[in-house]
Short mmCIF file of C-alpha atoms in Angstrom, two decimals:
data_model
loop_
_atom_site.label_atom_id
_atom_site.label_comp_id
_atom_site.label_asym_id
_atom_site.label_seq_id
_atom_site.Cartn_x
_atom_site.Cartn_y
_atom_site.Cartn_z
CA UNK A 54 6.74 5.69 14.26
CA UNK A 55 3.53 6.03 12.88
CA UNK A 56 0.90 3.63 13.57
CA UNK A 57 -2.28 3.09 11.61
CA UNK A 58 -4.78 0.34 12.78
CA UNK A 59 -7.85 -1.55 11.42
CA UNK A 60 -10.29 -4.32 12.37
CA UNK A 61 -9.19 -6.93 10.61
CA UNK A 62 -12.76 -8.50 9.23
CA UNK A 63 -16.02 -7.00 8.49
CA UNK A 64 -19.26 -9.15 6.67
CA UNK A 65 -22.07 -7.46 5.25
CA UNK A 66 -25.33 -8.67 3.46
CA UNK A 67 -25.48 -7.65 -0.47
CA UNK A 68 -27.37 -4.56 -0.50
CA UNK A 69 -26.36 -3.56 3.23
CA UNK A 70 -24.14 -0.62 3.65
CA UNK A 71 -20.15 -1.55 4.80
CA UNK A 72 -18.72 0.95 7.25
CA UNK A 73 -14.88 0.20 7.83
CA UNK A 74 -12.62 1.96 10.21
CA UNK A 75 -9.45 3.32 11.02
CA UNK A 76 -7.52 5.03 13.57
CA UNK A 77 -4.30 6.49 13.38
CA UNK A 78 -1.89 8.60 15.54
CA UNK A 79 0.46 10.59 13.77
CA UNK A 80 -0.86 14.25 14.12
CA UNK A 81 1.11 15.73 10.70
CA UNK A 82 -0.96 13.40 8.54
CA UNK A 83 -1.89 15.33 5.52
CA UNK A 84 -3.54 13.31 3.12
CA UNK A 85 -5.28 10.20 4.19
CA UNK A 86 -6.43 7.30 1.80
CA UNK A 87 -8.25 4.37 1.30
CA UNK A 88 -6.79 1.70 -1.16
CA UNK A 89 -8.47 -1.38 -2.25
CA UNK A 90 -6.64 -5.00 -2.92
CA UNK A 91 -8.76 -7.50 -4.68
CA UNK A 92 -7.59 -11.39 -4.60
CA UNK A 93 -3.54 -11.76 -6.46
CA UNK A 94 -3.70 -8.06 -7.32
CA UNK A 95 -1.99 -5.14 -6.18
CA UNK A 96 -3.07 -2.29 -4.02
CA UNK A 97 -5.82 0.49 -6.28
CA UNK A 98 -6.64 3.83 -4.69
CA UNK A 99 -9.79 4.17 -3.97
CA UNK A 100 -10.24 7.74 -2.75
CA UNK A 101 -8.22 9.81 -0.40
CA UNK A 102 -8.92 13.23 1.69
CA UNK A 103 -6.99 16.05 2.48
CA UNK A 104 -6.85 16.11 6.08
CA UNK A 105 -8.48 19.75 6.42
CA UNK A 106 -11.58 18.07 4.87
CA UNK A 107 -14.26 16.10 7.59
CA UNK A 108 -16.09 14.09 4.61
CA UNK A 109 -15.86 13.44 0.99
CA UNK A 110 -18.64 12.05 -0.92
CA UNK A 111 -17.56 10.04 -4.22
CA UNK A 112 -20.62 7.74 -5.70
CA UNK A 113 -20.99 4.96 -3.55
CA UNK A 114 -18.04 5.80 -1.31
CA UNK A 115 -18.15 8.25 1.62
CA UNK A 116 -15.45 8.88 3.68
CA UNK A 117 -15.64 10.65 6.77
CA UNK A 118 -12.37 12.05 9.16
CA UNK A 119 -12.21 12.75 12.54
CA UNK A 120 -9.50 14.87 12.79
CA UNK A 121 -9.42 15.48 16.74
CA UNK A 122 -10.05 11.67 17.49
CA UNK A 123 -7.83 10.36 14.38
CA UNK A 124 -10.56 8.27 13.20
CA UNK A 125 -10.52 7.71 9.40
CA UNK A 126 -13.74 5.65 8.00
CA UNK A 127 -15.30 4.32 4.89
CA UNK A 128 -18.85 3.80 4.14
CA UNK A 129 -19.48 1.83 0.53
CA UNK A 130 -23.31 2.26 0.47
CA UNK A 131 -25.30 -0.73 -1.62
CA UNK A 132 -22.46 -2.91 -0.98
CA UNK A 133 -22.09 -5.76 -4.21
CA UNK A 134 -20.70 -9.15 -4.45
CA UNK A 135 -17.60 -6.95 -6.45
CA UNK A 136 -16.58 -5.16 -3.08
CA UNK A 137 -15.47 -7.61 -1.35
CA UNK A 138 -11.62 -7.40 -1.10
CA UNK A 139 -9.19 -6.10 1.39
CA UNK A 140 -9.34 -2.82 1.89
CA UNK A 141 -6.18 -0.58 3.43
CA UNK A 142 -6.27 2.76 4.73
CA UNK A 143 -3.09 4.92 4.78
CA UNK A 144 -1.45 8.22 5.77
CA UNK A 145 0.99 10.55 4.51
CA UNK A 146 2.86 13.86 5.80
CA UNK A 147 3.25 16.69 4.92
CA UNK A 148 6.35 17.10 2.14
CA UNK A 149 6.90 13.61 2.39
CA UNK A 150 5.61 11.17 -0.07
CA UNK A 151 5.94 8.29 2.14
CA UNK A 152 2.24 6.15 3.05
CA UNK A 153 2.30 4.33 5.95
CA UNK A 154 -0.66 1.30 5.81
CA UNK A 155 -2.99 0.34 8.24
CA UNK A 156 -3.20 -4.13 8.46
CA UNK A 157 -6.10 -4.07 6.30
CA UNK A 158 -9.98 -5.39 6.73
CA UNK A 159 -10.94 -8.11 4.85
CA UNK A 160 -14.45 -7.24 3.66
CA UNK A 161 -16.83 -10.33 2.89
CA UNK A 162 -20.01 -9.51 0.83
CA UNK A 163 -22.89 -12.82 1.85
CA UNK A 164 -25.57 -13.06 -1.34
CA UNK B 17 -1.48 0.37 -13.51
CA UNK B 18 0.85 3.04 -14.40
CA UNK B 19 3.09 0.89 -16.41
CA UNK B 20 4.44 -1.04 -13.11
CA UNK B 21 5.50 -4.25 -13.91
CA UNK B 22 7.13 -6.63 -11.58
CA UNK B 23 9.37 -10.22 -12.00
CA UNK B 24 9.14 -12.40 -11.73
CA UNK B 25 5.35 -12.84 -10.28
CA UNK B 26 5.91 -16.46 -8.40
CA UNK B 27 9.54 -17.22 -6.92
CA UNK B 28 10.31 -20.62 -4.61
CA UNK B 29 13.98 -20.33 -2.89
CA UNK B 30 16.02 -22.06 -0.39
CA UNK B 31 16.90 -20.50 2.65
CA UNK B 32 20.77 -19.08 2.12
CA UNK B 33 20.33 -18.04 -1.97
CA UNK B 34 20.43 -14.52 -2.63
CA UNK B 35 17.31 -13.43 -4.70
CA UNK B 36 16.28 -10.52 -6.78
CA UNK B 37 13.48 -9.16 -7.42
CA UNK B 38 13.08 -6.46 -9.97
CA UNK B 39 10.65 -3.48 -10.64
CA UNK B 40 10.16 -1.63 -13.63
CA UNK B 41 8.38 1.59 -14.90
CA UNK B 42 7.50 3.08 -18.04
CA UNK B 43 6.27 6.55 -16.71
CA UNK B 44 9.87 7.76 -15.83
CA UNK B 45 8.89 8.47 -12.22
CA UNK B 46 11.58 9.99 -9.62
CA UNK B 47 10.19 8.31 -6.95
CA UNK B 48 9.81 4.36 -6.51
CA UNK B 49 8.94 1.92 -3.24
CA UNK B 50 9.41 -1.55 -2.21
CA UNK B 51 6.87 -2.91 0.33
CA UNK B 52 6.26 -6.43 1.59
CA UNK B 53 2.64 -7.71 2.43
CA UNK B 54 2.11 -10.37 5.37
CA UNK B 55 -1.25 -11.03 7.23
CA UNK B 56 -1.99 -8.79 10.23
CA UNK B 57 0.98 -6.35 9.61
CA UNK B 58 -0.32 -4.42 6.40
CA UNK B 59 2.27 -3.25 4.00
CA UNK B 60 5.22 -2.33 4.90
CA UNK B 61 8.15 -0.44 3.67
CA UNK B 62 11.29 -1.88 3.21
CA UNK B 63 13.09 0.75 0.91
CA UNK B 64 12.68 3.56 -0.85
CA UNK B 65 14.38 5.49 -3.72
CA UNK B 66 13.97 9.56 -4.49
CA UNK B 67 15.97 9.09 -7.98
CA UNK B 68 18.58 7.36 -9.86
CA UNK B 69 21.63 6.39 -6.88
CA UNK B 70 19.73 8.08 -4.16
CA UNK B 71 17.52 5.11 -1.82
CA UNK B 72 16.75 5.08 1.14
CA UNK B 73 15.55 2.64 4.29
CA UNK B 74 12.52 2.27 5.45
CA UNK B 75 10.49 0.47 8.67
CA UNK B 76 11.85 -3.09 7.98
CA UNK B 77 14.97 -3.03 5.73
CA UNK B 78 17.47 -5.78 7.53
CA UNK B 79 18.18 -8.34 5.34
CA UNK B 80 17.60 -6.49 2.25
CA UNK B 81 19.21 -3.98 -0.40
CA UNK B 82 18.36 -2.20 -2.93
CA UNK B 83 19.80 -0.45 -6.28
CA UNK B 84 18.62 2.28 -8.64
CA UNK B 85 20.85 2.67 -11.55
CA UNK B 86 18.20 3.51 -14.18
CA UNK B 87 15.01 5.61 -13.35
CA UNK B 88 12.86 2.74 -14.84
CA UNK B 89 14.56 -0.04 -12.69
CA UNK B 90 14.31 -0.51 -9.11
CA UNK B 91 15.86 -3.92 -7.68
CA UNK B 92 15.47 -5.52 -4.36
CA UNK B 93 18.10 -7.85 -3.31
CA UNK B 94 17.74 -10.34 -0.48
CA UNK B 95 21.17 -11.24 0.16
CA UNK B 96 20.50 -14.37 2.00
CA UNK B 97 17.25 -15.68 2.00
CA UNK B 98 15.83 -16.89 5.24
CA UNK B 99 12.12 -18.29 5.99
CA UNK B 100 11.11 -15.11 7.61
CA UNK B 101 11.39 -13.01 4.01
CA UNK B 102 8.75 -15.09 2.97
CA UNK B 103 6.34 -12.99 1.54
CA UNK B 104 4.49 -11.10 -1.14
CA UNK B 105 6.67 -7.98 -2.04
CA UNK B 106 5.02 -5.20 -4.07
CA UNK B 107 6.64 -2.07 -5.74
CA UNK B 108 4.89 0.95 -6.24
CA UNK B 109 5.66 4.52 -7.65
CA UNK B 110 4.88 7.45 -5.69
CA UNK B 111 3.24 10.42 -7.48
CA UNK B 112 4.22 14.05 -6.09
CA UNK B 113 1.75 16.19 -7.40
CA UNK B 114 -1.97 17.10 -5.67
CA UNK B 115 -2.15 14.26 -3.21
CA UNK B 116 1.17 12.03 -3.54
CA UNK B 117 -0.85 9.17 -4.83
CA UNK B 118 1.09 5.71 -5.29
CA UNK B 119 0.40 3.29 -7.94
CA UNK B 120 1.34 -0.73 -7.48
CA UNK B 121 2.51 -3.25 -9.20
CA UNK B 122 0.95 -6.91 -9.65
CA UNK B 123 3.31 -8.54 -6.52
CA UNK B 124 6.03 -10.70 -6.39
CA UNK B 125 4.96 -14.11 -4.15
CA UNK B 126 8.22 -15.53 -2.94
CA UNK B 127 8.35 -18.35 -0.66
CA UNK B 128 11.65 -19.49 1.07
CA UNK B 129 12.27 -23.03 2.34
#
């Protein structure tokens, strides 16, 4: 099956930029995403990219794909106190509307 | 949150007792998802369901079932609880459309003695 993998904790200084990673293997991924879970809540979607797409650029967030080396990552520049949560990436096929999640990096944000 | 609403939000069991554990949606959406969440492993999916009567399995469905006799409703039955289901279970709806987004619900924390 499909296997999607993260480090499972990154800290970063307020103000620093976060860079989180992601590998995957399933070569028919068509959409990938990165969803964010703050503390007793639920999973939000935080941006995705089409997997013909290397980067996508959306305010603070860039995410950049490596589509020959599977290698999915996020970059949240001026990272705030608010960012820190777990955040998930995923991967879906194409026709299918199945995600399957990577573990998840817990993201701490020091003052 | 794309009308998702879960319950009940906090559930304590004993290991045996069947449990159920229901999802609902406002947004009449064909497509609906059960996932549990446990450290280290992610989310993952435990079933799935394309429309009213038609569900499916998904990576890590023993123990469980599910029904889908309304489009809004979308249960999850554990039909004997053991320690290992311990867990927090989320539903979510998928979204077919430019980039098969899924929305979740709040959780359901169940713990199982």
């Amino acid at each position: 099956g499909e296997d999607v993998e993260q480090s499972l904790f990154l800290s970063v200084r307020e103000g620093d930029s976060s860079v989180i990673n992601c590998t995957y293997t399933d070569s028919s991924s068509t959409y990938l995403y990165w969803y964010k879970q703050e503390p007793g809540a639920g999973l939000q979607l935080l941006t995705y990219i089409f997997s013909n797409m290397d980067m996508k650029q959306d305010q603070r967030l860039t995410v950049l794909l490596n589509k020959k080396d599977k290698h999915l990552s996020l970059r949240i520049a001026d990272t705030q106190t608010g960012d820190s949560a777990i955040y998930f990436c995923a991967e879906s096929e194409t026709g299918a509307n199945n995600l399957f999640f990577g573990t998840g990096t817990r993201l701490t944000v020091i003052p | 949150d794309a009308g998702i609403t879960q319950s009940p939000r906090h559930k304590v069991t004993e290991t045996g007792t069947p449990v159920t554990l229901r999802c609902h949606q406002t947004e009449n959406h064909r497509y609906m998802y059960w996932y549990r969440q446990d450290p280290g492993h992610g989310l993952r999916l435990i079933h799935y369901s394309y429309g009213v009567k038609d569900t499916d399995k998904g990576e890590v469905s023993d123990g469980y079932s599910v029904s889908r006799s309304k489009t809004e409703d979308f249960l999850l039955t554990l039909e004997s609880a053991t320690s290992s289901q311990t867990s927090v279970y989320f539903c979510a709806i998928g979204v077919v459309g430019s980039y098969n987004e899924q929305f979740f619900g709040p959780g359901t924390r169940l713990t199982v003695l």
